[in-house]
XYZ file of C-alpha atoms in Angstrom:
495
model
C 108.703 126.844 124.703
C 106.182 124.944 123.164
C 107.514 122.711 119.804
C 105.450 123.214 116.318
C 105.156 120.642 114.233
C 103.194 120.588 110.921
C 101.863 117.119 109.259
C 101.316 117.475 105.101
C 99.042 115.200 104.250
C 95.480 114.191 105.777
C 95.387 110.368 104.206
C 95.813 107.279 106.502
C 99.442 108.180 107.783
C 98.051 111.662 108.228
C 95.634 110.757 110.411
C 98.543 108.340 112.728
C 100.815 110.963 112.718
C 98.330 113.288 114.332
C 96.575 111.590 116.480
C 99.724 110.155 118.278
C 101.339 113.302 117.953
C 98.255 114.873 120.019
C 98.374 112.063 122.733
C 102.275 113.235 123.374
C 100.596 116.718 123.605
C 102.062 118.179 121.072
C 99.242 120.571 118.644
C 100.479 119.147 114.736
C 99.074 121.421 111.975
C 97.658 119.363 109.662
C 92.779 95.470 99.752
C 94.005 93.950 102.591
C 91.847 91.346 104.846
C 89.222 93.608 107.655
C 91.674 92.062 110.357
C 94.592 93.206 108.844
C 93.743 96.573 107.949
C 92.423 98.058 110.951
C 93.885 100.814 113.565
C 94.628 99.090 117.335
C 92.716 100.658 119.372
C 89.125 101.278 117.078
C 87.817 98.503 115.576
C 85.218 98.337 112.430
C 81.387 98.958 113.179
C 79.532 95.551 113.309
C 77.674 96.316 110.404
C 80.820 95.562 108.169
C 80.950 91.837 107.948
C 83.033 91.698 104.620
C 86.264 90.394 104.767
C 87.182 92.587 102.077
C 84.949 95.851 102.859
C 84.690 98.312 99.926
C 86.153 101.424 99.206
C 82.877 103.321 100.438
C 83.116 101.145 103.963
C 86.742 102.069 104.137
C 85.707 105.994 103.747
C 83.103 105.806 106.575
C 85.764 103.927 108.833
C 88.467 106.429 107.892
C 85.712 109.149 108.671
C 84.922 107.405 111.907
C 88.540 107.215 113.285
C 89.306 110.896 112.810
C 85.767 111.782 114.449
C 86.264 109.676 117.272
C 89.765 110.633 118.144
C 88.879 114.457 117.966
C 91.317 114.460 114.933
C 89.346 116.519 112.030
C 90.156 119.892 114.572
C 93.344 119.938 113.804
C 93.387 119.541 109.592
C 93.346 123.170 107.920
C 91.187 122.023 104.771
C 91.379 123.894 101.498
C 95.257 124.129 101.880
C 98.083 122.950 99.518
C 101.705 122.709 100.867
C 104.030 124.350 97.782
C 107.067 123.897 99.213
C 108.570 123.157 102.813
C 112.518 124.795 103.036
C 115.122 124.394 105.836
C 116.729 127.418 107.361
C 119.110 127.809 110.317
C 121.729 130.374 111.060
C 124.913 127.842 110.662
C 126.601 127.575 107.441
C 126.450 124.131 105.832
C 127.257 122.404 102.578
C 125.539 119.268 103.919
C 122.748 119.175 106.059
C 122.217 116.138 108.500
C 120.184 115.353 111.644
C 123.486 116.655 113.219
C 122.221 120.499 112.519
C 120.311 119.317 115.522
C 123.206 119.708 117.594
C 124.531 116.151 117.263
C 122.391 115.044 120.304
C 119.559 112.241 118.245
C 117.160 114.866 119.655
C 113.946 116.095 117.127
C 114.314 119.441 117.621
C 116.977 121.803 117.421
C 117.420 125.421 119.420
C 118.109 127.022 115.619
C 116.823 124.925 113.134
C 113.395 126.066 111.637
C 111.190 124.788 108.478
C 109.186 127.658 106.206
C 106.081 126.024 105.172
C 104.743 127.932 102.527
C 100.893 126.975 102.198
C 98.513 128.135 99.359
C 94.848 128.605 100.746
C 92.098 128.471 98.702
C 91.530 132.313 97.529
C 93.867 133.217 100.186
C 97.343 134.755 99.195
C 100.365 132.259 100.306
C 101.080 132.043 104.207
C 104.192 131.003 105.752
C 104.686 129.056 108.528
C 107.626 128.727 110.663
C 107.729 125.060 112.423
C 110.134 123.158 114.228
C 109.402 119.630 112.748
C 107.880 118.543 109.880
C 106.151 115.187 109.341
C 105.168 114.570 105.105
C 102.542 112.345 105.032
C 101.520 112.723 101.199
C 101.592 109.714 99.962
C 103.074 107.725 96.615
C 99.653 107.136 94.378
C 98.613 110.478 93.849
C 99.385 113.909 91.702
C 102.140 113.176 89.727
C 101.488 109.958 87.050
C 103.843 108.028 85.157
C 102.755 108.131 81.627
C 105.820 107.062 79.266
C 107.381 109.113 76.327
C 106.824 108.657 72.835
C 109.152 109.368 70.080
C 107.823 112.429 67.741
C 104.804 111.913 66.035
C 104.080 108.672 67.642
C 102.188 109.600 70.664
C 99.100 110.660 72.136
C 98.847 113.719 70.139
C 98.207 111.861 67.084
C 95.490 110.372 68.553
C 91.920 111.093 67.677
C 90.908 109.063 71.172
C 90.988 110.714 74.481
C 93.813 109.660 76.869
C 93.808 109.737 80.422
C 95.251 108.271 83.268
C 94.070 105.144 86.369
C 94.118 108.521 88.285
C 91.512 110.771 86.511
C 89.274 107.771 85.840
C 89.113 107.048 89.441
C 88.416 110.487 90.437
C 85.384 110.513 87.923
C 83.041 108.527 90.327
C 80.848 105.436 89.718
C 77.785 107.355 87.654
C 80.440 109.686 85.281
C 82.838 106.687 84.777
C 80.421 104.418 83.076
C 79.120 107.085 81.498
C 82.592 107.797 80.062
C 83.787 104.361 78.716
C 79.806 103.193 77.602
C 79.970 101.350 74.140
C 83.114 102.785 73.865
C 86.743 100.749 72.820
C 89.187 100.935 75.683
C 92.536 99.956 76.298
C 93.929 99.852 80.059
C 98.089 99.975 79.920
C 99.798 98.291 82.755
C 99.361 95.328 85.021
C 99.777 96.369 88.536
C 96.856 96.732 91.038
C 94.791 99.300 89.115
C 95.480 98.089 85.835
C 93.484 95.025 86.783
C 90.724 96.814 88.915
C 90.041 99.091 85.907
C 89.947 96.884 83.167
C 87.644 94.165 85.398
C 85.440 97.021 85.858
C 85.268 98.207 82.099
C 84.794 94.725 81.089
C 82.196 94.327 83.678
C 80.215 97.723 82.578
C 80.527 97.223 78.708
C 80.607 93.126 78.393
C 81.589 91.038 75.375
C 79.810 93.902 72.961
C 82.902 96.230 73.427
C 85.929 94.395 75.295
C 88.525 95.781 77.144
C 92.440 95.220 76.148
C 94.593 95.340 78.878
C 97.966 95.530 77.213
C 100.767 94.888 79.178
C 104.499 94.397 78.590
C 105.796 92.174 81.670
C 103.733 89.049 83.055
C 103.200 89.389 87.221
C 101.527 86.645 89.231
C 97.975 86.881 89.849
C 96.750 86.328 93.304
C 93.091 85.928 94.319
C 91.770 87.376 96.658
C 91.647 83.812 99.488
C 94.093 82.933 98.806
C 95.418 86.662 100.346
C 93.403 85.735 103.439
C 95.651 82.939 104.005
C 99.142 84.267 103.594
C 98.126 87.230 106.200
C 97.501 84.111 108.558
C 101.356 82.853 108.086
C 102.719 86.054 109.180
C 104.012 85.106 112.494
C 107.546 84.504 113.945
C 108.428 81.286 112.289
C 107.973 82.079 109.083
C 109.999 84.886 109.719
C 113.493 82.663 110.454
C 113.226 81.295 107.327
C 114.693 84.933 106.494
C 117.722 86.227 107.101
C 117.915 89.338 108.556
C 120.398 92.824 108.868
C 122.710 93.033 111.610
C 121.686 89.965 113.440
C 124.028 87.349 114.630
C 125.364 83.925 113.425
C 123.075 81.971 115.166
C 120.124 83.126 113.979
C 121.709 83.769 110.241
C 122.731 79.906 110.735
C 118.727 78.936 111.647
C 117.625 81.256 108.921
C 120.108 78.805 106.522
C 118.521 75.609 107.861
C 115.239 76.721 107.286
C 115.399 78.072 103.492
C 114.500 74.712 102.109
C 111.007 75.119 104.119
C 110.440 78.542 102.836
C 111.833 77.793 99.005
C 109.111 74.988 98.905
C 106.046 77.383 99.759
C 107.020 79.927 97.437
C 107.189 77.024 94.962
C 103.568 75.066 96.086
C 102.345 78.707 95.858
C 103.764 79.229 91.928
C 102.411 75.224 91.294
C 99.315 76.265 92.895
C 98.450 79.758 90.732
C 99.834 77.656 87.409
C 97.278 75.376 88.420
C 94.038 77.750 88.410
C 94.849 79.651 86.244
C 95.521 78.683 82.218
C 98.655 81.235 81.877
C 99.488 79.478 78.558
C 96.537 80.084 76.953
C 96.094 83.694 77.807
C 100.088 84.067 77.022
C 100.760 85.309 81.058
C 103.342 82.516 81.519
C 105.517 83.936 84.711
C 109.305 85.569 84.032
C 109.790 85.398 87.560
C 109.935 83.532 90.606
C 106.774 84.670 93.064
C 109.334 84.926 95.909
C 110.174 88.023 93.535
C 107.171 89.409 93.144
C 106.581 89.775 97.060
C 109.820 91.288 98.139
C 109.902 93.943 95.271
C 106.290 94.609 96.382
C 104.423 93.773 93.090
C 101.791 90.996 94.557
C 98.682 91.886 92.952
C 95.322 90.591 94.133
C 92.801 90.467 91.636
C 89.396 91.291 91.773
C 86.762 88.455 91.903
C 85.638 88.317 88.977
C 88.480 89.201 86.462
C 89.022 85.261 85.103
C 85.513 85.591 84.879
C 86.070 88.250 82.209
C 88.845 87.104 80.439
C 86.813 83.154 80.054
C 84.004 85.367 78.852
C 85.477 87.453 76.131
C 84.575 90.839 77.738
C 88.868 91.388 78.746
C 91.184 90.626 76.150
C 94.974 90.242 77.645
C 97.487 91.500 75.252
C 101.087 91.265 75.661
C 103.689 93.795 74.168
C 107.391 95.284 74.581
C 106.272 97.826 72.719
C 103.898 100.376 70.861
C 103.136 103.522 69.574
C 99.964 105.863 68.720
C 98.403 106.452 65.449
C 95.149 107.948 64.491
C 92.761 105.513 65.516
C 94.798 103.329 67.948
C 97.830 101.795 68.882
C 100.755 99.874 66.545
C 101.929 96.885 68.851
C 105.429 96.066 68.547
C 105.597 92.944 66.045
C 102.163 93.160 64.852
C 101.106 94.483 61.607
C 97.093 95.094 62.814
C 96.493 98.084 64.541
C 94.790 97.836 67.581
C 92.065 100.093 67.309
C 90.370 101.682 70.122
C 88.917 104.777 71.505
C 90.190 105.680 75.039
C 93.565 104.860 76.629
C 93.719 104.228 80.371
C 97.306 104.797 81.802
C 97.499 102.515 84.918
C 101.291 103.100 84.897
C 102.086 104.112 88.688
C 103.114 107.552 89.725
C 106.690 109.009 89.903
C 106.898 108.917 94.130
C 110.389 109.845 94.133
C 109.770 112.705 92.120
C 106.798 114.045 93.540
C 108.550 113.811 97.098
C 111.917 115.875 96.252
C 109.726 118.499 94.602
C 108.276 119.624 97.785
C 111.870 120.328 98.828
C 113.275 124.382 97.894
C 116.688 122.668 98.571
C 118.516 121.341 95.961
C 120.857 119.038 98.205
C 117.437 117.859 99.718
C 116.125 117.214 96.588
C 119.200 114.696 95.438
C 118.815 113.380 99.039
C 115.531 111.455 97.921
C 116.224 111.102 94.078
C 119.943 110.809 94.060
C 120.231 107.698 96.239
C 118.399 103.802 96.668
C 118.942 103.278 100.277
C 115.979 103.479 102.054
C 115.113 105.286 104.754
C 116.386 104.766 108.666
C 113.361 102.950 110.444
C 111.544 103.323 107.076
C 110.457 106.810 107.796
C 113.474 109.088 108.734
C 116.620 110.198 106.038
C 119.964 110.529 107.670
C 120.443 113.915 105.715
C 117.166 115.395 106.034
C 117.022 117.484 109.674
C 113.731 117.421 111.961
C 111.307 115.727 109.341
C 109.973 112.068 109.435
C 108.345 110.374 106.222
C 105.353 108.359 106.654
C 103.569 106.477 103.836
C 106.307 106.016 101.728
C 107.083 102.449 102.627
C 104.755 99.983 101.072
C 104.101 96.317 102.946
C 101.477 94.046 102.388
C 98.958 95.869 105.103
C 99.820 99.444 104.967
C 97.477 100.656 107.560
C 98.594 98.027 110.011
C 102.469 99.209 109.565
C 102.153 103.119 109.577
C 99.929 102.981 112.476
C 103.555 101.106 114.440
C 105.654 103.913 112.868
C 103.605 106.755 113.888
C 103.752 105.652 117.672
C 107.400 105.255 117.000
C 107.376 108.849 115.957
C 105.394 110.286 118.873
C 107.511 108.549 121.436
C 110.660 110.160 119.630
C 109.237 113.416 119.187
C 108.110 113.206 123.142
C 111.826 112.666 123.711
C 112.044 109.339 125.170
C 114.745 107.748 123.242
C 117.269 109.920 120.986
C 118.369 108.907 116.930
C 121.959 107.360 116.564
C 124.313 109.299 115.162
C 124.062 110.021 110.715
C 126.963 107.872 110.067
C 124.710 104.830 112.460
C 121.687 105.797 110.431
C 123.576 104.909 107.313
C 125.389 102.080 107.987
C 122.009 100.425 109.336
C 120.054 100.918 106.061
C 122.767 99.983 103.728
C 122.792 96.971 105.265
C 118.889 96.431 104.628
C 119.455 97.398 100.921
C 122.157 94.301 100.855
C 119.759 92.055 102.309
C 116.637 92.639 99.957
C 118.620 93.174 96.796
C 119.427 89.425 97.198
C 115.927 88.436 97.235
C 114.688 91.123 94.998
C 117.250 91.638 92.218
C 116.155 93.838 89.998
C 113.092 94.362 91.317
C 114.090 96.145 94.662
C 112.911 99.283 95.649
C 114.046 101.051 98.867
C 110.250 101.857 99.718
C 109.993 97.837 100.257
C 112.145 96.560 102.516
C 110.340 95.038 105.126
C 107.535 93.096 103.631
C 109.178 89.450 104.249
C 110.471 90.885 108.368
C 107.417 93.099 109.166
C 107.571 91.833 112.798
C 110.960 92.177 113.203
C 110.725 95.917 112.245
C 108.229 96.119 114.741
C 110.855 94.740 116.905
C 113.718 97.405 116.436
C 110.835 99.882 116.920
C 109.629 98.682 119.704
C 112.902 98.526 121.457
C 113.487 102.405 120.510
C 110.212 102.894 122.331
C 111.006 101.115 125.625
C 108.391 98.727 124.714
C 108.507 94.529 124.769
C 108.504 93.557 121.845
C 107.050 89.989 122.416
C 103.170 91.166 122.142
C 101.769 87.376 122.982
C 101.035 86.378 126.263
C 103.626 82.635 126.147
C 105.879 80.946 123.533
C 103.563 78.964 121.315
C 101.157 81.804 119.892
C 104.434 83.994 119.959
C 105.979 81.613 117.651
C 102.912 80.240 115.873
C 100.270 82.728 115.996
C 99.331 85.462 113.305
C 100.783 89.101 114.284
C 98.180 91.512 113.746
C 96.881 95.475 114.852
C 95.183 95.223 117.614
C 99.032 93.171 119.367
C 100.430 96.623 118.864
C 97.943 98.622 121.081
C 98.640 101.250 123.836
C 102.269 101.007 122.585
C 102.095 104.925 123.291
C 103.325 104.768 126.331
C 106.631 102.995 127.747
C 106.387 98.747 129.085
């Protein structure tokens, strides 16, 4: 009998998960360098010559991809998943991949998931599938905007407040319309922190600056310098890291070569101290860059945000602390009130959160929120039966990594290798979790674990797939050479 599956989510791991899905046969229900973020097997249209193509350029490509591969078909548009639930005749207390029978296989001969879908001016329809792949990403629906005590929030605050997310969705044309001649204050200083203050700066100039305000210092890169570290990622660099569940040989070589890969990290940190003047704009580093990659916080900034801050047109303010009041913000340890007319929350979104909710299951829901281990092969829970996860890992080319994972997933889904028993699953990713929280610290986060071994993840998935993983054609570019998209092509099908 023919296998259902259902994919949430039409974004870029959306569009994987489907179109290898279809090439096992199987029907699914639907600022990274040019090089790097590309799909193997459809490259971009020669009229992109940017190294860094814009957001537009990565639309049409997007567009192009699911066009050419037939994919659009198969997306039901004007649909919103409210909530997926597991059912299956057997009585359990804890659901595992072992409701499949025990047997590593995807599917089981009871086990069903109730999709229940909301249509645009449709009532709700339920579907009844045998696997389920959530591809709905981590920067989207659900913000992160922090609490205020009583009285000392937004609600005081004769300003409008909004978040990085309903700014973006204005558009170019209502956007600068929005913040023209107007006093704004971005909050954060991750990726779209930066991106939206550069561009309010950029719109409104040194007549009405922009404050970012920002409580923790992270290390600026530009965007060459980018360019170049996607060029080191190759095998060598990657024994210069230990690595989970590997033996004492190569834990010894990964010893030996630590000095080398200490004293890059720290020619990077000398190099950023040196182009940029951190003490003058107070953004003196409280961490070690080495940090800052593995907990996945690199930020590249845009071209011309120094530009803006030399300028006058971005003011950088630093803060534990604040608090609303009528016509601004009270900074922790400053008496003036920063006054100001919109706030700009570029404070992430709550992933975890916005993942568990689509569960009906409460054990499902403490399955993602109740635990820091990440996830087997970065895309499948021990706990959670017939579903796979795709998106929810970060690295430093997302496109490039999803696109290995989602040929991992059709080749498991097609049946040609089986999952390791729960208690395997486990084991392996507590062991990743020990390995990054000593590079990470505080900073981990189970949805990076792989940026410093991308290739060796590759690797493991390769070997599930019956595939070599060596992708170069003899030693020295093996060793030396960059490890890109297009070496992970036709990996869909076995040698």
């Amino acid at each position: 009998m023919e296998k259902r599956i259902t994919i949430v989510g039409a974004g870029i791991s959306g569009l994987l998960a489907c179109k290898y899905a279809m090439e096992k046969g199987f029907n699914p229900i639907l600022q990274t360098p040019i090089s790097y973020y590309r799909f193997s097997d459809f490259a971009w249209a020669s009229s992109v010559t940017e190294t860094f193509p814009n957001h537009n350029q990565v639309m049409e490509y997007l567009k192009s991809y699911a066009l050419h591969f037939n994919i659009l078909p198969q997306i039901r548009f004007s649909s919103r998943v409210i909530s997926i639930d597991y059912f299956t005749p057997r009585s359990e207390d804890f659901p595992s991949w072992d409701l499949s029978g025990g047997t590593g296989e995807p599917f089981s001969p009871t086990g069903k998931w109730n999709i229940t879908v909301k249509v645009t001016r449709h009532p709700l329809v339920v579907y009844k599938v045998d696997f389920v792949i959530l591809c709905i990403g981590k920067y989207s629906d659900l913000p992160n905007i922090p609490d205020f005590p009583i009285n000392r929030g937004p609600d005081i605050f004769d300003g409008t407040v909004i978040h990085s997310m309903d700014y973006a969705a204005m558009g170019g044309d209502l956007a600068s319309e929005f913040i023209k001649e107007k006093r704004v204050t971005v909050v954060g200083l991750q990726k779209s922190a930066v991106d939206v203050a550069a561009e309010v700066a950029t719109r409104n100039g040194v007549g009405h600056p922009c404050t970012l305000l920002f409580r923790r210092v992270h290390w600026l890169v530009p965007e060459h310098f980018n360019t170049v570290s996607f060029q080191n990622l190759n095998r060598f660099s990657e024994l210069m890291v230990p690595r989970p569940s590997e033996g004492i040989f190569l834990w010894l070589l990964a010893f030996l070569l630590s000095p080398l890969f200490w004293m890059f990290t720290k020619l990077v940190e000398i190099y950023l101290k040196w182009t940029y003047p951190l003490k003058k704009y107070n953004m003196v580093r409280e961490h070690p860059f080495l940090k800052q990659i593995v907990s996945c916080m690199s930020m590249v900034i845009p071209a011309n945000f120094c530009d803006r801050v030399r300028e006058g047109s971005l003011i950088l303010k630093k803060a534990q602390s604040f608090s609303f009041c009528r016509n601004g913000l009270v900074l922790d340890g400053e008496a003036a009130v920063l006054e100001t007319d919109i706030v700009i929350f570029a404070t992430g979104y709550k992933s975890d959160e916005k993942l568990s909710n689509i569960f009906t299951s409460t054990f499902f829901k403490n399955c993602i929120t109740g635990s820091s281990a990440p996830f087997y092969r970065e895309c499948i829970h021990p706990r959670i039966p017939q579903l796979a996860i795709l998106g929810y890992s970060e690295s430093s080319s997302v496109l490039y990594t999803m696109e290995v994972k989602s040929m991992w997933l059709a080749h498991f889904l097609a049946g040609n290798f089986k999952l390791p028993p729960v208690k395997e699953m486990e084991d392996d990713v507590m062991k990743w979790e020990k390995c990054i929280e000593q590079y990470a610290g505080d900073g981990y986060k189970r949805s990076c674990i792989s940026v410093l071994l991308q290739i060796h993840v590759n690797d493991q998935l390769c070997r599930d797939m019956g595939c070599n993983p060596r992708r170069k054609r003899w030693f020295l570019p093996e060793m030396f050479a960059a490890y890109g998209p297009t070496d992970y092509a036709n990996l869909t099908w076995p040698g």
